[in-house]
Short mmCIF file of C-alpha atoms and ligand atoms in Angstrom, two decimals:
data_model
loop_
_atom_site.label_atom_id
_atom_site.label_comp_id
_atom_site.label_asym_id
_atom_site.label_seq_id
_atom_site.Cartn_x
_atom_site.Cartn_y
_atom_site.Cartn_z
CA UNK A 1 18.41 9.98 -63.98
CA UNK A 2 17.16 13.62 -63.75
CA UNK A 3 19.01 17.04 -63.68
CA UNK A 4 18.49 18.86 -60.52
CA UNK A 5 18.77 22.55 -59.19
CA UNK A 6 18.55 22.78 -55.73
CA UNK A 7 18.01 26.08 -54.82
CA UNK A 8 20.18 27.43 -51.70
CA UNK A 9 22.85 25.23 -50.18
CA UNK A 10 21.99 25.32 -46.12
CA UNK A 11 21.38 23.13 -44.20
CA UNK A 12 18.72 21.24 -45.92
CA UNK A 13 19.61 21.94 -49.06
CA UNK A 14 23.18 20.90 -48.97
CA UNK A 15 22.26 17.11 -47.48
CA UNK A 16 19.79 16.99 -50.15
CA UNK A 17 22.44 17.79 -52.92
CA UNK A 18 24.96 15.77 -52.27
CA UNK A 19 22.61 12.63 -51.38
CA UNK A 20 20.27 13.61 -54.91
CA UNK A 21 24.09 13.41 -56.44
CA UNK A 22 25.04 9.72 -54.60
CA UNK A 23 21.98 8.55 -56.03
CA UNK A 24 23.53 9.28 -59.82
CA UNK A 25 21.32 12.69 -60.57
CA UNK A 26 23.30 15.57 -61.83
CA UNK A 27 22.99 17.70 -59.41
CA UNK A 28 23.35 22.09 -59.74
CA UNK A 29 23.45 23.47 -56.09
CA UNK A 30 22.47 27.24 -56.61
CA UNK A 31 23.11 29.22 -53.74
CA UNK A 32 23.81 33.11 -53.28
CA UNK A 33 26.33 33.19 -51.23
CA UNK A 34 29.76 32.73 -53.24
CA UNK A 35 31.60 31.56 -50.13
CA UNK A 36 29.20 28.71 -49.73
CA UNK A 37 29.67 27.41 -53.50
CA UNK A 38 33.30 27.69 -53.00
CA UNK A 39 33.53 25.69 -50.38
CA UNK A 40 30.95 23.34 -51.92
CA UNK A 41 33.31 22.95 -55.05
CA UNK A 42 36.18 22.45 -52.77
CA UNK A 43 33.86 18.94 -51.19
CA UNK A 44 33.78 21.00 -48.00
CA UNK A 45 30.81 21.54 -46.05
CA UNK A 46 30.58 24.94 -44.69
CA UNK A 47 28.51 23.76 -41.34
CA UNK A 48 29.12 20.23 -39.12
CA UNK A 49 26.84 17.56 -39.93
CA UNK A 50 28.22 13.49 -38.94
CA UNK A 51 28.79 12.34 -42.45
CA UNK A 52 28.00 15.35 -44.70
CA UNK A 53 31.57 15.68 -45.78
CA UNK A 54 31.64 12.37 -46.93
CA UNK A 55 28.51 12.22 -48.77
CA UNK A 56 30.01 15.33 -50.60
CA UNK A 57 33.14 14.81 -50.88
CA UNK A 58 32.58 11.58 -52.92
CA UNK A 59 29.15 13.54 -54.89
CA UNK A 60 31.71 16.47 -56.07
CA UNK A 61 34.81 14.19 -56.57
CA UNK A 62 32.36 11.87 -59.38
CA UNK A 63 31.09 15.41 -61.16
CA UNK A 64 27.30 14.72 -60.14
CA UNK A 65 27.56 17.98 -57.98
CA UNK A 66 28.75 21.27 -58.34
CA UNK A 67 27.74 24.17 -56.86
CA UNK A 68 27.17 27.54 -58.61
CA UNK A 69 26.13 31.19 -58.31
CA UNK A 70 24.03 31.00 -61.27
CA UNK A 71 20.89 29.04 -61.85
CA UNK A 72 20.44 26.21 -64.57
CA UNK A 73 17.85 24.87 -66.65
CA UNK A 74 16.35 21.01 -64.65
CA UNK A 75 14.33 18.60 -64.61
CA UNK A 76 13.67 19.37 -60.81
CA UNK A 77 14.03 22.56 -58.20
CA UNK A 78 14.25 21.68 -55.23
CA UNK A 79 13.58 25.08 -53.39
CA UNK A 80 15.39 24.73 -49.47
CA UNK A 81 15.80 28.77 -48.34
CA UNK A 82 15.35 30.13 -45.09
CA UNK A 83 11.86 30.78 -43.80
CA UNK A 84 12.61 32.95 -40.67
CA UNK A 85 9.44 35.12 -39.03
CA UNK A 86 9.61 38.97 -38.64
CA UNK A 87 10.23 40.35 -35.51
CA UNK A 88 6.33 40.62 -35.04
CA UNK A 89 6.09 36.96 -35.62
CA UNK A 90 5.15 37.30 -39.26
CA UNK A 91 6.25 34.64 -41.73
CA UNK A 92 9.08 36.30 -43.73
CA UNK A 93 9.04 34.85 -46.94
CA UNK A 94 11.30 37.17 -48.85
CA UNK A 95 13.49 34.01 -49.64
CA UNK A 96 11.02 31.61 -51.16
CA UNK A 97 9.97 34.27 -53.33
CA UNK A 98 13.69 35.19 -54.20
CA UNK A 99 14.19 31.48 -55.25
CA UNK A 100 10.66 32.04 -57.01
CA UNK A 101 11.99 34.62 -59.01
CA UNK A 102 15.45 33.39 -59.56
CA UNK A 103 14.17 29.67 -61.14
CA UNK A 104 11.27 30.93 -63.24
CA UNK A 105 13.35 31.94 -66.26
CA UNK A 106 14.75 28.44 -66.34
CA UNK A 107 11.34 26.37 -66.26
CA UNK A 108 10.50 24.18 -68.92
CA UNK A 109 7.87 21.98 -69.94
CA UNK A 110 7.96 19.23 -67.51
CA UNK A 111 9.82 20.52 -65.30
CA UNK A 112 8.56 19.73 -61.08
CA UNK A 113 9.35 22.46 -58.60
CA UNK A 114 9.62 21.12 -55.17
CA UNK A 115 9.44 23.44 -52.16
CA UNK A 116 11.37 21.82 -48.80
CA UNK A 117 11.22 24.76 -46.80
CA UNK A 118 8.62 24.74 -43.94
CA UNK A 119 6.38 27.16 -44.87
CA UNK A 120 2.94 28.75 -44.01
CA UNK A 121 -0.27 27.19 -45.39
CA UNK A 122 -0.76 28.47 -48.71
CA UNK A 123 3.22 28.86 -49.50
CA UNK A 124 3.28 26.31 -52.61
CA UNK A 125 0.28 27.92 -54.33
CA UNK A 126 1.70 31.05 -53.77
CA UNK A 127 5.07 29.96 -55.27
CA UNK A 128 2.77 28.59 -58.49
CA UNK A 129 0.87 32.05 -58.90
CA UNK A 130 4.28 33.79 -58.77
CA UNK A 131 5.65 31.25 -61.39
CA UNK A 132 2.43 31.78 -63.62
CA UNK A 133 2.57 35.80 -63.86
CA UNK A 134 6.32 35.60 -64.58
CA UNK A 135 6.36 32.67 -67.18
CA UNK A 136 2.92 33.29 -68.84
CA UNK A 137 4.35 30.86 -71.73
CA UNK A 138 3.92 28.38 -69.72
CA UNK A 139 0.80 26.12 -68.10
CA UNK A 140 0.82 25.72 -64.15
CA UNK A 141 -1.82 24.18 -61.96
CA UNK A 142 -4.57 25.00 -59.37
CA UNK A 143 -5.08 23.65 -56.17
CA UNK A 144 -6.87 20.49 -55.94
CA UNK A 145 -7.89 21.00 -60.33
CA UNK A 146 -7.75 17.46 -61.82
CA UNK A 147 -8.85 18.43 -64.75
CA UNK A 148 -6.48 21.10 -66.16
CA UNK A 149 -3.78 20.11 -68.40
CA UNK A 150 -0.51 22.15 -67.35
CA UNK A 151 3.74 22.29 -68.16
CA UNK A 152 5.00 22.53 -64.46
CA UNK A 153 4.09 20.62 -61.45
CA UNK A 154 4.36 21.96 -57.96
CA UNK A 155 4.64 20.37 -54.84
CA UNK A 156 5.28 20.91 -51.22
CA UNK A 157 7.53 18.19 -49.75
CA UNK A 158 8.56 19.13 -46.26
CA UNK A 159 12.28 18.70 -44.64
CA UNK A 160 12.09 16.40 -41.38
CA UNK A 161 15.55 15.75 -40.71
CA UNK A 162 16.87 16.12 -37.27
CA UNK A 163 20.12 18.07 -37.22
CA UNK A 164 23.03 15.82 -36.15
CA UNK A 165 21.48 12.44 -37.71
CA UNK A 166 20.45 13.94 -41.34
CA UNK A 167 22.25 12.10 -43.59
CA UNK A 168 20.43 9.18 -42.25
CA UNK A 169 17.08 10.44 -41.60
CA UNK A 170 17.18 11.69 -45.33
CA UNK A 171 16.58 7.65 -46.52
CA UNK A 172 15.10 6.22 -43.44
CA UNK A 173 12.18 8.98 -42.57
CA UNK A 174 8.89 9.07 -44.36
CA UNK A 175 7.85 11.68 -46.07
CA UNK A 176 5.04 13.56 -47.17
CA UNK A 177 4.58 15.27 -50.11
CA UNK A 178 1.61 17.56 -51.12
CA UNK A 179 1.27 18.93 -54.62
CA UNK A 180 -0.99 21.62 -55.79
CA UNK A 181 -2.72 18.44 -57.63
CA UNK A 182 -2.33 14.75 -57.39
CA UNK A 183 -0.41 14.55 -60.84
CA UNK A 184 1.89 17.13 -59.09
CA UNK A 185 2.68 14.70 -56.01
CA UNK A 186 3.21 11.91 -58.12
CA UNK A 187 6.07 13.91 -59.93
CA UNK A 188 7.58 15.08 -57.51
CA UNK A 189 8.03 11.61 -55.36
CA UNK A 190 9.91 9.89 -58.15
CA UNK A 191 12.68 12.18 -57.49
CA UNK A 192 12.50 11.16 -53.52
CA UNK A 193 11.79 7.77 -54.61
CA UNK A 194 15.29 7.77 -55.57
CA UNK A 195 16.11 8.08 -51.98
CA UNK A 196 13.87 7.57 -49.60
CA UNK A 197 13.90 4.19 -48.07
CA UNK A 198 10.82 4.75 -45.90
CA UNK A 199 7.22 5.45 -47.12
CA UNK A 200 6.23 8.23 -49.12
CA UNK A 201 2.25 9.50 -48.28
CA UNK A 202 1.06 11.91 -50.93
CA UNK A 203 -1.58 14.17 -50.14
CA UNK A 204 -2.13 17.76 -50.85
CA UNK A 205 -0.17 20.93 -50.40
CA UNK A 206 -1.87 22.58 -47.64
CA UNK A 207 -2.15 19.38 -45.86
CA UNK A 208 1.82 18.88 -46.28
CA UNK A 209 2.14 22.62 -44.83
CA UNK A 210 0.44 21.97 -42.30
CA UNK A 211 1.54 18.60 -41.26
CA UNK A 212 4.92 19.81 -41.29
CA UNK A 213 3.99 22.73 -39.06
CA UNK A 214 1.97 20.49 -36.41
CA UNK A 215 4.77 18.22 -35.79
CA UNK A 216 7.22 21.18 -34.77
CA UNK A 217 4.30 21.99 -32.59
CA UNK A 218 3.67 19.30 -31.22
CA UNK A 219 7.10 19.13 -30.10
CA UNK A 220 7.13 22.49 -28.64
CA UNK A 221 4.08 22.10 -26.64
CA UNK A 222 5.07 18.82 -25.09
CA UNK A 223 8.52 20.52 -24.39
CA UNK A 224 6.64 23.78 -23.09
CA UNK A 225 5.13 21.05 -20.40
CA UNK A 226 8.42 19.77 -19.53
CA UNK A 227 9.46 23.20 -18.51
CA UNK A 228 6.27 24.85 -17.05
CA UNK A 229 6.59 21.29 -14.89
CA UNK A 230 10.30 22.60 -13.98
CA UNK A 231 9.07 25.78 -12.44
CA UNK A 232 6.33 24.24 -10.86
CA UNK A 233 8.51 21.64 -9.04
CA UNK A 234 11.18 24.25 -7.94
CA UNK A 235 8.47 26.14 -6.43
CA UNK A 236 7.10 23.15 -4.70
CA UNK A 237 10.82 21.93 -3.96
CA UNK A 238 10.25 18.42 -5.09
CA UNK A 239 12.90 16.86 -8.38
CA UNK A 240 11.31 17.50 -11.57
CA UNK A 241 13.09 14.79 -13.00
CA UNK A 242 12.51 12.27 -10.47
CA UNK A 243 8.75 13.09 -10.87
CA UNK A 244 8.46 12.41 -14.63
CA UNK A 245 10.65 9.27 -14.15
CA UNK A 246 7.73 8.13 -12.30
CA UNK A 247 4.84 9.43 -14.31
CA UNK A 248 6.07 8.01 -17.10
CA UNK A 249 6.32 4.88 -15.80
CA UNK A 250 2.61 5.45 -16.82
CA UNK A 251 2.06 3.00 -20.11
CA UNK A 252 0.21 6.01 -21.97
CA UNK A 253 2.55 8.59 -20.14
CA UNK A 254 5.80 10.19 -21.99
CA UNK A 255 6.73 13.55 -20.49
CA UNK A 256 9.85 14.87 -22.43
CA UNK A 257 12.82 16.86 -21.01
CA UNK A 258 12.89 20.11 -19.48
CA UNK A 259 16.06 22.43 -20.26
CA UNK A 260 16.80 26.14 -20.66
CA UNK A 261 14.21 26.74 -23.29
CA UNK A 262 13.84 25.62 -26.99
CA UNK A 263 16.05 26.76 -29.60
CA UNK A 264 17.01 25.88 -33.03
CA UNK A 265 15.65 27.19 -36.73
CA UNK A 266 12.29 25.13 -36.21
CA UNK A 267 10.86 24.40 -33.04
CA UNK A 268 11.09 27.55 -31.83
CA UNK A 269 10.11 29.30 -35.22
CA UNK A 270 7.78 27.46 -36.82
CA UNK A 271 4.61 26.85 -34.52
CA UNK A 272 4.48 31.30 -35.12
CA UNK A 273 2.95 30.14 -38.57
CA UNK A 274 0.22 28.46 -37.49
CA UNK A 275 -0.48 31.42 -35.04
CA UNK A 276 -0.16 33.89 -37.42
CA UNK A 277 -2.61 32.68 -40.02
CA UNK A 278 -5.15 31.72 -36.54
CA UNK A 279 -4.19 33.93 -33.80
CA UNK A 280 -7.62 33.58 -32.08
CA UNK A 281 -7.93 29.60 -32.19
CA UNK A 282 -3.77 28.62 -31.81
CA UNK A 283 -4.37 29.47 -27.80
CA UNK A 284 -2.48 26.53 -26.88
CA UNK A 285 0.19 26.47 -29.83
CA UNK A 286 1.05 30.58 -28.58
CA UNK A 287 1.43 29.42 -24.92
CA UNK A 288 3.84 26.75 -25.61
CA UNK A 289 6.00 29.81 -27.56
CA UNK A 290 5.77 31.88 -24.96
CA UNK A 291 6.57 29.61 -22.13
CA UNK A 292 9.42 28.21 -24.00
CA UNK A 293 10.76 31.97 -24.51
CA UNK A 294 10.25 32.74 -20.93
CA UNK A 295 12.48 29.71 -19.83
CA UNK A 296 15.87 30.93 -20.09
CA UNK A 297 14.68 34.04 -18.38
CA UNK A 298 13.98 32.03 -15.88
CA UNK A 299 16.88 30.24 -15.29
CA UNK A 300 19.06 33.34 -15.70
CA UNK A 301 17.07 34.46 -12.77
CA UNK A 302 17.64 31.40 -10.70
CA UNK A 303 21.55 32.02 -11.58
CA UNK A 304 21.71 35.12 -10.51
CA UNK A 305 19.94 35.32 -7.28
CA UNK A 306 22.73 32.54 -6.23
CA UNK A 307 25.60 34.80 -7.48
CA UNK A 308 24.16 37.62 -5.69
CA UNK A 309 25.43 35.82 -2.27
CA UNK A 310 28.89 35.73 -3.81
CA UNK A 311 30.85 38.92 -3.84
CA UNK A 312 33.25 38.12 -7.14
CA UNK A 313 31.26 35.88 -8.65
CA UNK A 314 32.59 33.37 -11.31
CA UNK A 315 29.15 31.46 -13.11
CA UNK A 316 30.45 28.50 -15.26
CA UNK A 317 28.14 27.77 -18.07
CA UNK A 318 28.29 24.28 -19.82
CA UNK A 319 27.01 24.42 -23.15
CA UNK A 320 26.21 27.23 -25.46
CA UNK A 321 24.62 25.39 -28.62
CA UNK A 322 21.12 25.00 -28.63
CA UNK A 323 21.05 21.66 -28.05
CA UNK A 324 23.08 18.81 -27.53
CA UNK A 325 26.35 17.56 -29.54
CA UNK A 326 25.55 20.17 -32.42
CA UNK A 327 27.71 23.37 -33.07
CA UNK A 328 24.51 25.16 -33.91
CA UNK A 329 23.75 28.25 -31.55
CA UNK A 330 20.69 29.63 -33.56
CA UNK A 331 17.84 30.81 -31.52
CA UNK A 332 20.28 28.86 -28.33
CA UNK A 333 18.43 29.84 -25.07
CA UNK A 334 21.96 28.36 -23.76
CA UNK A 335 23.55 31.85 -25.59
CA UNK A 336 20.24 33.58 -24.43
CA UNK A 337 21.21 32.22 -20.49
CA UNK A 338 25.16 33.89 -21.08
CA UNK A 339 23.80 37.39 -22.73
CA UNK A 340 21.23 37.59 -19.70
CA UNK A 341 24.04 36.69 -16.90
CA UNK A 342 26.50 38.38 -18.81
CA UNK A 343 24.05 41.97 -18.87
CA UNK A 344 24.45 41.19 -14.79
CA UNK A 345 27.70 43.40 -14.84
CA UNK A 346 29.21 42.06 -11.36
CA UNK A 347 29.42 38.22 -12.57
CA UNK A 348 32.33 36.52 -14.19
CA UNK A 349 31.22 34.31 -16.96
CA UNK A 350 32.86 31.47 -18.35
CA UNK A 351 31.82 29.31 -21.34
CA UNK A 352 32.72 25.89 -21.85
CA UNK A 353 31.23 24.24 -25.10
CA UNK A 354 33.98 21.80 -26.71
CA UNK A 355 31.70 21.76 -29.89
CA UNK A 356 32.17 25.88 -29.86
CA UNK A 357 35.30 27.12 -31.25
CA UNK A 358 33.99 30.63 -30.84
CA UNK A 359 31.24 32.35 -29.34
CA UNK A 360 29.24 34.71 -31.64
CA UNK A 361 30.24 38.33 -31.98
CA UNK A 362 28.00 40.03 -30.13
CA UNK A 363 29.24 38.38 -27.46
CA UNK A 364 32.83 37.68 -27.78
CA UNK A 365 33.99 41.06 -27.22
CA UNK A 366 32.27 41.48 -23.57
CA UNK A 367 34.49 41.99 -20.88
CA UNK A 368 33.08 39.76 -18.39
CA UNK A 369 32.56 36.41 -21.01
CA UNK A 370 35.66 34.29 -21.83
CA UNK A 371 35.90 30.68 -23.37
CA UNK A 372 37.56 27.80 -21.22
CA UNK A 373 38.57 23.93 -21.28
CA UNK A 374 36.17 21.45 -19.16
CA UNK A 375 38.51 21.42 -16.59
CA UNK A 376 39.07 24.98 -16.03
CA UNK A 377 35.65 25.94 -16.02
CA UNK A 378 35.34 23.47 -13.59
CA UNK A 379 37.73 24.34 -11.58
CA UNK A 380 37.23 28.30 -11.55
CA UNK A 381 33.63 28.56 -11.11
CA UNK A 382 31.35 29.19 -7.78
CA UNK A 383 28.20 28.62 -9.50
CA UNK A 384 27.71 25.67 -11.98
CA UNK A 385 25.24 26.63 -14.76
CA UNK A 386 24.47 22.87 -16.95
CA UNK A 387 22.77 24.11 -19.93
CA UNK A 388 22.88 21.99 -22.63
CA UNK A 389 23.99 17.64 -22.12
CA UNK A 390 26.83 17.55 -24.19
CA UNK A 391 28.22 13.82 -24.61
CA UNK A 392 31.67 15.09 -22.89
CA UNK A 393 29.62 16.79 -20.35
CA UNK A 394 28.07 13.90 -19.10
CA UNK A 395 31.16 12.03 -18.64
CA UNK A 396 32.77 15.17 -15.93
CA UNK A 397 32.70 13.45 -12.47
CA UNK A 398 29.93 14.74 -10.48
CA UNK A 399 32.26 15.10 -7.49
CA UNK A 400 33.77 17.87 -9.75
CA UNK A 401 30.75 19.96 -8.80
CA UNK A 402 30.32 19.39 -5.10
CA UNK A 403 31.78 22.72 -3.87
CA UNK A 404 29.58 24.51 -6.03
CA UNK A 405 26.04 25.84 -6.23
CA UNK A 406 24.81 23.53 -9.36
CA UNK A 407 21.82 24.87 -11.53
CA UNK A 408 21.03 21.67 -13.15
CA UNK A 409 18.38 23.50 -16.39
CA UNK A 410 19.54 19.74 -18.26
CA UNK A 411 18.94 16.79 -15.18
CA UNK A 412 22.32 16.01 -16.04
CA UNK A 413 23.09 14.86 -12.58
CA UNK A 414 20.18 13.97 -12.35
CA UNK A 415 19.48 10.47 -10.18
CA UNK A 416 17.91 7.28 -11.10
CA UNK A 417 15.13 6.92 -8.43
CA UNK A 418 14.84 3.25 -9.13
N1 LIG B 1 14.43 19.96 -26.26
C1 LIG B 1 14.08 19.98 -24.91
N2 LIG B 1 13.55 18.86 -24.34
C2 LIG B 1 13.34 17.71 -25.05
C3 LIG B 1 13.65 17.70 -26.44
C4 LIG B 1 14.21 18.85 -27.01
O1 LIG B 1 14.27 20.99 -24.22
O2 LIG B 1 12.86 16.74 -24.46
C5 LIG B 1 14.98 21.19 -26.88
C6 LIG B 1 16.37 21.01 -27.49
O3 LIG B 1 17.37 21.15 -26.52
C7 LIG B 1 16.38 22.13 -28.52
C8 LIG B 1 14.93 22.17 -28.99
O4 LIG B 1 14.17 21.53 -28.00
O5 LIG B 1 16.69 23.38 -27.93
C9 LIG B 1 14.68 21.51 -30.34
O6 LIG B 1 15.44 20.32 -30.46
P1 LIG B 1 14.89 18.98 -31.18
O7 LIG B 1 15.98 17.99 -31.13
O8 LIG B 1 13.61 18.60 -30.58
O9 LIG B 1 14.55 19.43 -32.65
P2 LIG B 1 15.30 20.23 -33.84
O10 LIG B 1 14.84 21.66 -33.79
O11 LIG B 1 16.77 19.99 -33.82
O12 LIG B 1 14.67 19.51 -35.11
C10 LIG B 1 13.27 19.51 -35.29
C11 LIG B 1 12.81 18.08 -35.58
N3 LIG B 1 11.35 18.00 -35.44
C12 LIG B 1 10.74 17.09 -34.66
O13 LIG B 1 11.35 16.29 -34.00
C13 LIG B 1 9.25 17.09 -34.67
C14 LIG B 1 13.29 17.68 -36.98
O14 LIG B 1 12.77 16.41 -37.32
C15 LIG B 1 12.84 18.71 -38.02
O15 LIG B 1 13.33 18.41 -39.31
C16 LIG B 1 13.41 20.04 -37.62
O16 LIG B 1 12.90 20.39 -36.33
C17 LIG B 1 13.01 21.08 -38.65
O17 LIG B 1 13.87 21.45 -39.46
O18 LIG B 1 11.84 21.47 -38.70
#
């Protein structure tokens, strides 16, 4: 069994913790913020994942895990920071090198760093040229070098874990895992070995970057179809999702859903990497971003040209997460939908989100936003907004809705047309 320091306790690097721990490692969970390693130490998650707090509990409860404010000397760092872009869609990687900085004095020889956060091409070498000026004791490789002899292996070994089934996905998905050099891969997958249930496919670390990046993409750009579809149909006033019902009853046909945009820490953040290092050539990977951004504009536009008929007009708006049967409302174009109605000063809006205890501050001191039950939104509101297909949503009883103007983003009442 190795000693681990996993370097910031989010939510990647938390799951990865406590499941490193369950597997008998002993397990350091470094992270910056002292509220986080409190609650850590307490066996309480500071976010809602199904089944984190278990997996914790039991990984703090036998000693494998504890969580500090100070980093410690391992076998492994596993590096899982933030890797947000700038507000001109430049990779920020102030974190990453933070972590950088904050492990290097407690490298040894042998010791594998391990970078989970999804990161632009050329992140893991950079981490290794950082490590080499600050520890020039030490050896560290160089892309691709077989030959060299060196203390420190580096690899990339991208997160893939879908919010809401993570503790799961952490064993059953396959990973990839690019090192700066072969001998670097193989290090670092006998730590996931440990774990991982499904298969492990080493390659290099610019080939892990950019896998990583390309699936996010591809998501986004399949999405981005979905949606541009949405507008087209409402233009063309036929049922969006009666039409891809139909195409993909098509055997090489799989159109996903459309909804009030993309949101989340990945999708909608991640394909800006790729663009950013190939502005000219990522044509297709920008216009997915952009028509996902443009959605909830959209659909706050469809809202409000309904409420302008009403003269006190109450707009209901189920869901405020950014997706479904999460509490997460980063990057929500649900929350984006509420600010833009909400900025509409004559509407009444009222939130219903039963995984939302509160709504974030920026918005829960407006005058015209206030929080309600299922029921009451229900009942109170002229103008039905369905913005994200919450489990309890979907069991309301459509006739709920029939005095209302519905503005269906989700196809929750949606009908078979089979
Ligand atoms: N969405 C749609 N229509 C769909 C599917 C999703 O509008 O048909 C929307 C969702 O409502 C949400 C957004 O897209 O706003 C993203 O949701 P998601 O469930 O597709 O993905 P994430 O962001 O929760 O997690 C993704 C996953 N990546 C892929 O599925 C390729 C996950 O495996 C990654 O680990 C994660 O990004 C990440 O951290 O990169």
């Amino acid at each position: 069994m190795s000693t681990v320091c996993v370097v910031g306790l989010g939510y990647i690097g938390l799951p990865v913790a406590s499941m490193l721990a369950s597997r008998g490692h002993n397990v350091v969970g470094y992270d910056v913020n002292p509220k986080a390693v409190d609650s850590v130490n307490k066996g309480q998650a500071h976010f809602f994942e199904p089944d984190l707090d278990m997996l914790l509990k039991a990984a703090v409860s036998t000693e494998r895990l504890r969580a500090s404010t100070t980093v410690v000397e391992a076998d492994y760092f596993v590096i899982a920071v933030p890797t947000p872009f700038r507000a001109d869609h430049q990779p920020d990687l102030s974190y990453v090198d933070a972590a950088t900085q904050s492990i290097a004095p407690f490298l040894k020889v042998g010791s594998t760093v391990v970078l989970e956060s999804t990161s632009p091409v050329g992140t893991t070498e950079r981490i290794a040229t950082q490590l080499a000026s600050a520890r020039p004791d030490l050896r560290f490789p160089t892309y691709k070098d077989t030959a060299g002899d060196y203390d420190i292996a580096i690899a990339h070994c991208p997160e893939r874990i879908l919010p809401g089934q993570m503790v799961k996905e952490l064993v059953t998905n396959d990973r990839i895992i690019g090192g700066v050099t072969e001998k670097c891969s193989r290090a670092a997958a006998e730590l996931y070995g440990s774990f991982v249930s499904a298969k492990m496919f080493i390659t290099d670390c610019r080939t892990a970057e950019f896998v990583k990046l390309i699936e996010n993409s591809y998501r986004d750009v399949n999405i981005a179809f979905a949606n541009e579809l949405s507008v087209i149909c409402d233009k063309l006033d036929i049922d969006v999702w009666a039409a891809i019902e139909l195409a993909n009853r098509h055997p090489r046909v799989s159109i996903l859903r459309p909804g009030a945009g993309v949101g989340g820490h990945c999708i909608a953040v991640d394909p800006w990497f790729i663009v950013s290092t190939a502005p000219e050539e990522s044509r297709i990977i920008r216009a997915a971003r952009e028509i996902n951004d443009a959605k909830p504009h959209w659909v706050a536009r469809q809202i409000i040209q309904h409420a302008d008929r009403f003269k006190n007009p109450i707009v209901g708006c189920f869901g405020a997460t950014y997706k479904p049967d999460v509490e997460d409302m980063r990057e929500s174009p649900s929350l984006e939908v509420i600010k833009l109605l909400a900025a509409h000063g004559d509407i009444r809006v009222i939130v219903c989100d039963p995984m939302v205890k509160e709504l974030p501050r920026e918005l829960s001191g407006v005058n015209n936003i206030s929080m309600a039950s299922i029921d009451e939104t229900c009942h109170q509101s002229d103008i039905a907004a369905l913005l994200v297909g919450h489990r309890q949503f979907q069991q309301i009883n459509p006739n709920r809705f029939l005095n209302k103007i519905v503005v269906d983003t989700i196809g929750l009442l949606a009908k078979p047309s089979m």
